[in-house]
């Protein structure tokens, strides 16, 4: 095989020693999404992470290397509000955390200039708060509105600028999104490499963390809106644990998977959706169709009737009715012939 275009044997690849995270297990060096319901505290969590990155201080028990970080505050009045929160949390004057409230324009020229400015100023991390405001008049439920914006953020990733995107979570029975996933178009979740879902349980906040490079886990934190925190601005780590057994023993993993399989099959059976039940129902439907076809054609005994007339007059899917007609011809209940492009049937004499 030719070895052009970087093609090589997988066994010959030299592994990278670089961690995929800027903050281990929490903020990815490419695309991270922090999402949650309104008032869950996702913007406070994002600002706390931004302050840790800008100052190079520990965050939720993880060491953090100082990075030039830009917070893109897109809601009206958010720039002033964020400054007040920064001061409340005693943000450092030596922090490499910057902010802008500029509104994006929907042109390639604007985004190219914006990207050049970020690169010229050595921005390592862009925190976008939030996707809804970034889209402007667009809707995050529409692929056609979402994909151009996500594509422009992807262009920043291609320049090695990490992007943290703040977004909303869905709610139960909402048209698009669910309580456990980002709201809107599936393109949104497909864009992310790493996710931090923020939910609230009174004083306790739960960070559900999952992605391509880490086992799913939950972190419990206290979120103090007055700025105090033992493990970063506003945040104090209460506890954490893995919630998916990526490191479980093989036999344990197989046993849990089998239990899920058995539970799934039992549920299908109770709901009448097992393969055996479906097959029986299909057979019953076939018998019903045959009886219905015979009853309809008995009104005109001896007449040849077009297939289209039969399928239009007898209830049921036309493909299923055609299968029933073929079966009836096979068992001798019907006779058939062709006339031009039409199939004709009549009751067997």
mmCIF file of C-alpha atoms in Angstrom, residues 104-312:
data_model
loop_
_atom_site.group_PDB
_atom_site.id
_atom_site.type_symbol
_atom_site.label_atom_id
_atom_site.label_comp_id
_atom_site.label_asym_id
_atom_site.label_seq_id
_atom_site.Cartn_x
_atom_site.Cartn_y
_atom_site.Cartn_z
ATOM 1 C CA UNK A 104 -21.405 38.631 15.365
ATOM 2 C CA UNK A 105 -22.277 39.371 11.767
ATOM 3 C CA UNK A 106 -23.498 36.639 9.466
ATOM 4 C CA UNK A 107 -20.702 37.045 6.923
ATOM 5 C CA UNK A 108 -17.573 35.043 6.191
ATOM 6 C CA UNK A 109 -15.572 38.285 6.118
ATOM 7 C CA UNK A 110 -16.571 39.200 9.687
ATOM 8 C CA UNK A 111 -15.712 35.749 11.022
ATOM 9 C CA UNK A 112 -12.378 35.702 9.181
ATOM 10 C CA UNK A 113 -11.440 39.060 10.768
ATOM 11 C CA UNK A 114 -12.636 37.849 14.193
ATOM 12 C CA UNK A 115 -10.510 34.711 13.871
ATOM 13 C CA UNK A 116 -7.452 36.781 12.862
ATOM 14 C CA UNK A 117 -7.902 38.975 15.960
ATOM 15 C CA UNK A 118 -8.102 35.927 18.239
ATOM 16 C CA UNK A 119 -4.956 34.435 16.718
ATOM 17 C CA UNK A 120 -3.054 37.719 16.792
ATOM 18 C CA UNK A 121 -3.806 38.090 20.509
ATOM 19 C CA UNK A 122 -2.907 34.500 21.332
ATOM 20 C CA UNK A 123 -6.356 33.469 22.509
ATOM 21 C CA UNK A 124 -6.268 29.800 23.552
ATOM 22 C CA UNK A 125 -9.844 29.385 24.767
ATOM 23 C CA UNK A 126 -13.104 31.005 23.615
ATOM 24 C CA UNK A 127 -16.089 30.634 25.939
ATOM 25 C CA UNK A 128 -19.336 31.435 24.107
ATOM 26 C CA UNK A 129 -22.270 32.328 26.358
ATOM 27 C CA UNK A 130 -24.597 31.352 24.747
ATOM 28 C CA UNK A 131 -25.639 29.519 21.569
ATOM 29 C CA UNK A 132 -29.121 31.075 21.410
ATOM 30 C CA UNK A 133 -27.659 34.586 21.416
ATOM 31 C CA UNK A 134 -24.986 33.563 18.901
ATOM 32 C CA UNK A 135 -27.697 32.516 16.444
ATOM 33 C CA UNK A 136 -29.499 35.854 16.763
ATOM 34 C CA UNK A 137 -32.802 35.465 14.945
ATOM 35 C CA UNK A 138 -32.090 31.858 14.077
ATOM 36 C CA UNK A 139 -33.523 28.873 15.926
ATOM 37 C CA UNK A 140 -31.444 26.144 17.534
ATOM 38 C CA UNK A 141 -34.191 23.686 16.510
ATOM 39 C CA UNK A 142 -33.394 24.190 12.806
ATOM 40 C CA UNK A 143 -30.391 22.502 11.210
ATOM 41 C CA UNK A 144 -30.257 25.251 8.585
ATOM 42 C CA UNK A 145 -29.766 27.897 11.316
ATOM 43 C CA UNK A 146 -27.455 25.860 13.543
ATOM 44 C CA UNK A 147 -24.993 24.329 11.101
ATOM 45 C CA UNK A 148 -23.465 27.600 9.744
ATOM 46 C CA UNK A 149 -22.778 28.884 13.283
ATOM 47 C CA UNK A 150 -21.329 25.563 14.435
ATOM 48 C CA UNK A 151 -19.259 25.432 11.248
ATOM 49 C CA UNK A 152 -17.723 28.801 12.110
ATOM 50 C CA UNK A 153 -16.924 27.596 15.619
ATOM 51 C CA UNK A 154 -15.393 24.502 14.040
ATOM 52 C CA UNK A 155 -13.130 26.769 11.990
ATOM 53 C CA UNK A 156 -11.819 28.182 15.291
ATOM 54 C CA UNK A 157 -11.170 24.637 16.517
ATOM 55 C CA UNK A 158 -9.192 24.036 13.329
ATOM 56 C CA UNK A 159 -6.950 26.953 14.399
ATOM 57 C CA UNK A 160 -6.336 25.196 17.764
ATOM 58 C CA UNK A 161 -8.586 27.574 19.677
ATOM 59 C CA UNK A 162 -10.567 25.572 22.239
ATOM 60 C CA UNK A 163 -14.278 26.453 22.307
ATOM 61 C CA UNK A 164 -16.571 26.131 25.335
ATOM 62 C CA UNK A 165 -20.195 26.634 24.299
ATOM 63 C CA UNK A 166 -22.891 27.411 26.880
ATOM 64 C CA UNK A 167 -26.348 26.143 25.906
ATOM 65 C CA UNK A 168 -29.742 25.099 27.231
ATOM 66 C CA UNK A 169 -30.934 21.607 28.127
ATOM 67 C CA UNK A 170 -34.270 20.275 26.958
ATOM 68 C CA UNK A 171 -37.131 19.566 29.312
ATOM 69 C CA UNK A 172 -39.482 16.604 29.649
ATOM 70 C CA UNK A 173 -41.853 16.195 26.676
ATOM 71 C CA UNK A 174 -40.335 19.197 24.898
ATOM 72 C CA UNK A 175 -40.549 19.033 21.111
ATOM 73 C CA UNK A 176 -36.802 18.865 20.627
ATOM 74 C CA UNK A 177 -34.290 17.875 23.273
ATOM 75 C CA UNK A 178 -34.678 16.014 26.534
ATOM 76 C CA UNK A 179 -33.749 16.573 30.134
ATOM 77 C CA UNK A 180 -30.458 14.752 29.564
ATOM 78 C CA UNK A 181 -29.373 16.262 26.270
ATOM 79 C CA UNK A 182 -28.703 19.697 24.771
ATOM 80 C CA UNK A 183 -31.825 21.340 23.378
ATOM 81 C CA UNK A 184 -32.479 21.598 19.661
ATOM 82 C CA UNK A 185 -31.003 20.191 16.470
ATOM 83 C CA UNK A 186 -29.039 16.938 16.671
ATOM 84 C CA UNK A 187 -26.204 18.843 14.964
ATOM 85 C CA UNK A 188 -25.589 20.620 18.290
ATOM 86 C CA UNK A 189 -24.786 17.461 20.235
ATOM 87 C CA UNK A 190 -22.868 16.055 17.252
ATOM 88 C CA UNK A 191 -20.588 19.135 17.344
ATOM 89 C CA UNK A 192 -19.469 18.602 20.934
ATOM 90 C CA UNK A 193 -16.565 16.403 21.990
ATOM 91 C CA UNK A 194 -17.172 16.798 25.703
ATOM 92 C CA UNK A 195 -20.232 17.723 27.756
ATOM 93 C CA UNK A 196 -20.927 19.123 31.208
ATOM 94 C CA UNK A 197 -24.609 19.059 32.141
ATOM 95 C CA UNK A 198 -25.528 21.276 35.099
ATOM 96 C CA UNK A 199 -28.605 20.380 37.160
ATOM 97 C CA UNK A 200 -29.733 21.730 40.499
ATOM 98 C CA UNK A 201 -31.035 19.970 43.586
ATOM 99 C CA UNK A 202 -31.672 22.883 45.936
ATOM 100 C CA UNK A 203 -28.248 23.866 47.367
ATOM 101 C CA UNK A 204 -26.521 21.024 45.484
ATOM 102 C CA UNK A 205 -25.493 21.271 41.838
ATOM 103 C CA UNK A 206 -24.729 18.105 39.869
ATOM 104 C CA UNK A 207 -22.232 18.229 37.013
ATOM 105 C CA UNK A 208 -22.829 15.229 34.772
ATOM 106 C CA UNK A 209 -19.666 14.900 32.691
ATOM 107 C CA UNK A 210 -19.369 12.702 29.605
ATOM 108 C CA UNK A 211 -17.654 12.609 26.228
ATOM 109 C CA UNK A 212 -15.316 10.777 23.899
ATOM 110 C CA UNK A 213 -12.261 10.796 26.147
ATOM 111 C CA UNK A 214 -13.526 10.067 29.639
ATOM 112 C CA UNK A 215 -15.902 7.754 31.481
ATOM 113 C CA UNK A 216 -19.194 9.337 32.440
ATOM 114 C CA UNK A 217 -19.116 10.719 35.955
ATOM 115 C CA UNK A 218 -21.001 12.994 38.314
ATOM 116 C CA UNK A 219 -19.549 15.763 40.446
ATOM 117 C CA UNK A 220 -21.521 17.275 43.273
ATOM 118 C CA UNK A 221 -20.713 20.934 43.943
ATOM 119 C CA UNK A 222 -21.947 23.733 46.149
ATOM 120 C CA UNK A 223 -22.470 26.877 44.066
ATOM 121 C CA UNK A 224 -22.089 30.072 46.080
ATOM 122 C CA UNK A 225 -23.366 33.085 44.140
ATOM 123 C CA UNK A 226 -21.451 35.383 46.505
ATOM 124 C CA UNK A 227 -18.219 34.257 44.860
ATOM 125 C CA UNK A 228 -16.729 32.150 47.649
ATOM 126 C CA UNK A 229 -15.539 28.645 46.826
ATOM 127 C CA UNK A 230 -12.991 26.168 48.126
ATOM 128 C CA UNK A 231 -12.269 24.743 44.645
ATOM 129 C CA UNK A 232 -12.606 27.761 42.359
ATOM 130 C CA UNK A 233 -14.657 30.927 42.135
ATOM 131 C CA UNK A 234 -18.237 30.178 43.273
ATOM 132 C CA UNK A 235 -17.648 26.384 43.489
ATOM 133 C CA UNK A 236 -16.819 23.869 46.204
ATOM 134 C CA UNK A 237 -16.429 20.196 45.317
ATOM 135 C CA UNK A 238 -18.638 17.952 47.478
ATOM 136 C CA UNK A 239 -17.898 14.599 45.836
ATOM 137 C CA UNK A 240 -17.533 12.755 42.549
ATOM 138 C CA UNK A 241 -17.909 9.272 41.156
ATOM 139 C CA UNK A 242 -17.976 7.441 37.834
ATOM 140 C CA UNK A 243 -21.491 6.515 36.765
ATOM 141 C CA UNK A 244 -20.614 4.255 33.818
ATOM 142 C CA UNK A 245 -18.485 1.171 34.326
ATOM 143 C CA UNK A 246 -15.849 1.832 31.636
ATOM 144 C CA UNK A 247 -13.277 0.430 34.049
ATOM 145 C CA UNK A 248 -15.441 -2.454 35.301
ATOM 146 C CA UNK A 249 -14.271 -6.049 35.154
ATOM 147 C CA UNK A 250 -15.268 -7.793 31.934
ATOM 148 C CA UNK A 251 -17.546 -10.365 33.591
ATOM 149 C CA UNK A 252 -19.324 -7.606 35.532
ATOM 150 C CA UNK A 253 -19.800 -5.560 32.376
ATOM 151 C CA UNK A 254 -21.205 -8.554 30.455
ATOM 152 C CA UNK A 255 -23.561 -9.410 33.340
ATOM 153 C CA UNK A 256 -24.904 -5.853 33.428
ATOM 154 C CA UNK A 257 -25.339 -5.797 29.645
ATOM 155 C CA UNK A 258 -27.232 -9.139 29.785
ATOM 156 C CA UNK A 259 -29.485 -7.817 32.533
ATOM 157 C CA UNK A 260 -30.310 -4.810 30.357
ATOM 158 C CA UNK A 261 -30.996 -7.106 27.379
ATOM 159 C CA UNK A 262 -33.325 -9.367 29.422
ATOM 160 C CA UNK A 263 -35.141 -6.326 30.825
ATOM 161 C CA UNK A 264 -35.575 -4.944 27.298
ATOM 162 C CA UNK A 265 -36.995 -8.242 25.990
ATOM 163 C CA UNK A 266 -39.383 -8.572 28.966
ATOM 164 C CA UNK A 267 -40.641 -5.036 28.400
ATOM 165 C CA UNK A 268 -41.227 -5.726 24.690
ATOM 166 C CA UNK A 269 -43.153 -8.900 25.551
ATOM 167 C CA UNK A 270 -45.368 -7.089 28.084
ATOM 168 C CA UNK A 271 -46.109 -4.439 25.456
ATOM 169 C CA UNK A 272 -46.841 -7.041 22.792
ATOM 170 C CA UNK A 273 -43.763 -6.036 20.741
ATOM 171 C CA UNK A 274 -41.632 -9.188 20.885
ATOM 172 C CA UNK A 275 -40.567 -10.672 17.507
ATOM 173 C CA UNK A 276 -42.842 -13.684 18.088
ATOM 174 C CA UNK A 277 -45.815 -11.462 18.902
ATOM 175 C CA UNK A 278 -45.142 -9.270 15.890
ATOM 176 C CA UNK A 279 -44.949 -12.306 13.604
ATOM 177 C CA UNK A 280 -48.230 -13.654 14.971
ATOM 178 C CA UNK A 281 -49.875 -10.255 14.505
ATOM 179 C CA UNK A 282 -48.577 -10.108 10.932
ATOM 180 C CA UNK A 283 -50.029 -13.541 10.239
ATOM 181 C CA UNK A 284 -53.336 -12.468 11.712
ATOM 182 C CA UNK A 285 -53.347 -9.331 9.625
ATOM 183 C CA UNK A 286 -52.663 -11.457 6.536
ATOM 184 C CA UNK A 287 -55.678 -13.682 7.298
ATOM 185 C CA UNK A 288 -57.865 -10.627 7.897
ATOM 186 C CA UNK A 289 -56.794 -9.115 4.576
ATOM 187 C CA UNK A 290 -57.590 -12.305 2.727
ATOM 188 C CA UNK A 291 -61.070 -12.395 4.280
ATOM 189 C CA UNK A 292 -61.620 -8.750 3.445
ATOM 190 C CA UNK A 293 -60.488 -9.232 -0.159
ATOM 191 C CA UNK A 294 -62.738 -12.258 -0.547
ATOM 192 C CA UNK A 295 -65.728 -10.388 0.927
ATOM 193 C CA UNK A 296 -65.167 -7.458 -1.433
ATOM 194 C CA UNK A 297 -64.782 -9.611 -4.557
ATOM 195 C CA UNK A 298 -67.838 -11.714 -3.638
ATOM 196 C CA UNK A 299 -69.944 -8.670 -4.521
ATOM 197 C CA UNK A 300 -68.987 -9.225 -8.178
ATOM 198 C CA UNK A 301 -68.493 -12.991 -8.498
ATOM 199 C CA UNK A 302 -66.869 -14.039 -11.755
ATOM 200 C CA UNK A 303 -65.724 -10.508 -12.658
ATOM 201 C CA UNK A 304 -62.073 -9.688 -13.268
ATOM 202 C CA UNK A 305 -61.043 -6.802 -11.010
ATOM 203 C CA UNK A 306 -57.898 -4.689 -11.290
ATOM 204 C CA UNK A 307 -55.329 -4.843 -8.490
ATOM 205 C CA UNK A 308 -55.508 -1.069 -8.007
ATOM 206 C CA UNK A 309 -59.284 -1.199 -7.575
ATOM 207 C CA UNK A 310 -58.930 -3.911 -4.918
ATOM 208 C CA UNK A 311 -56.184 -2.126 -2.934
ATOM 209 C CA UNK A 312 -58.176 1.118 -3.091
#
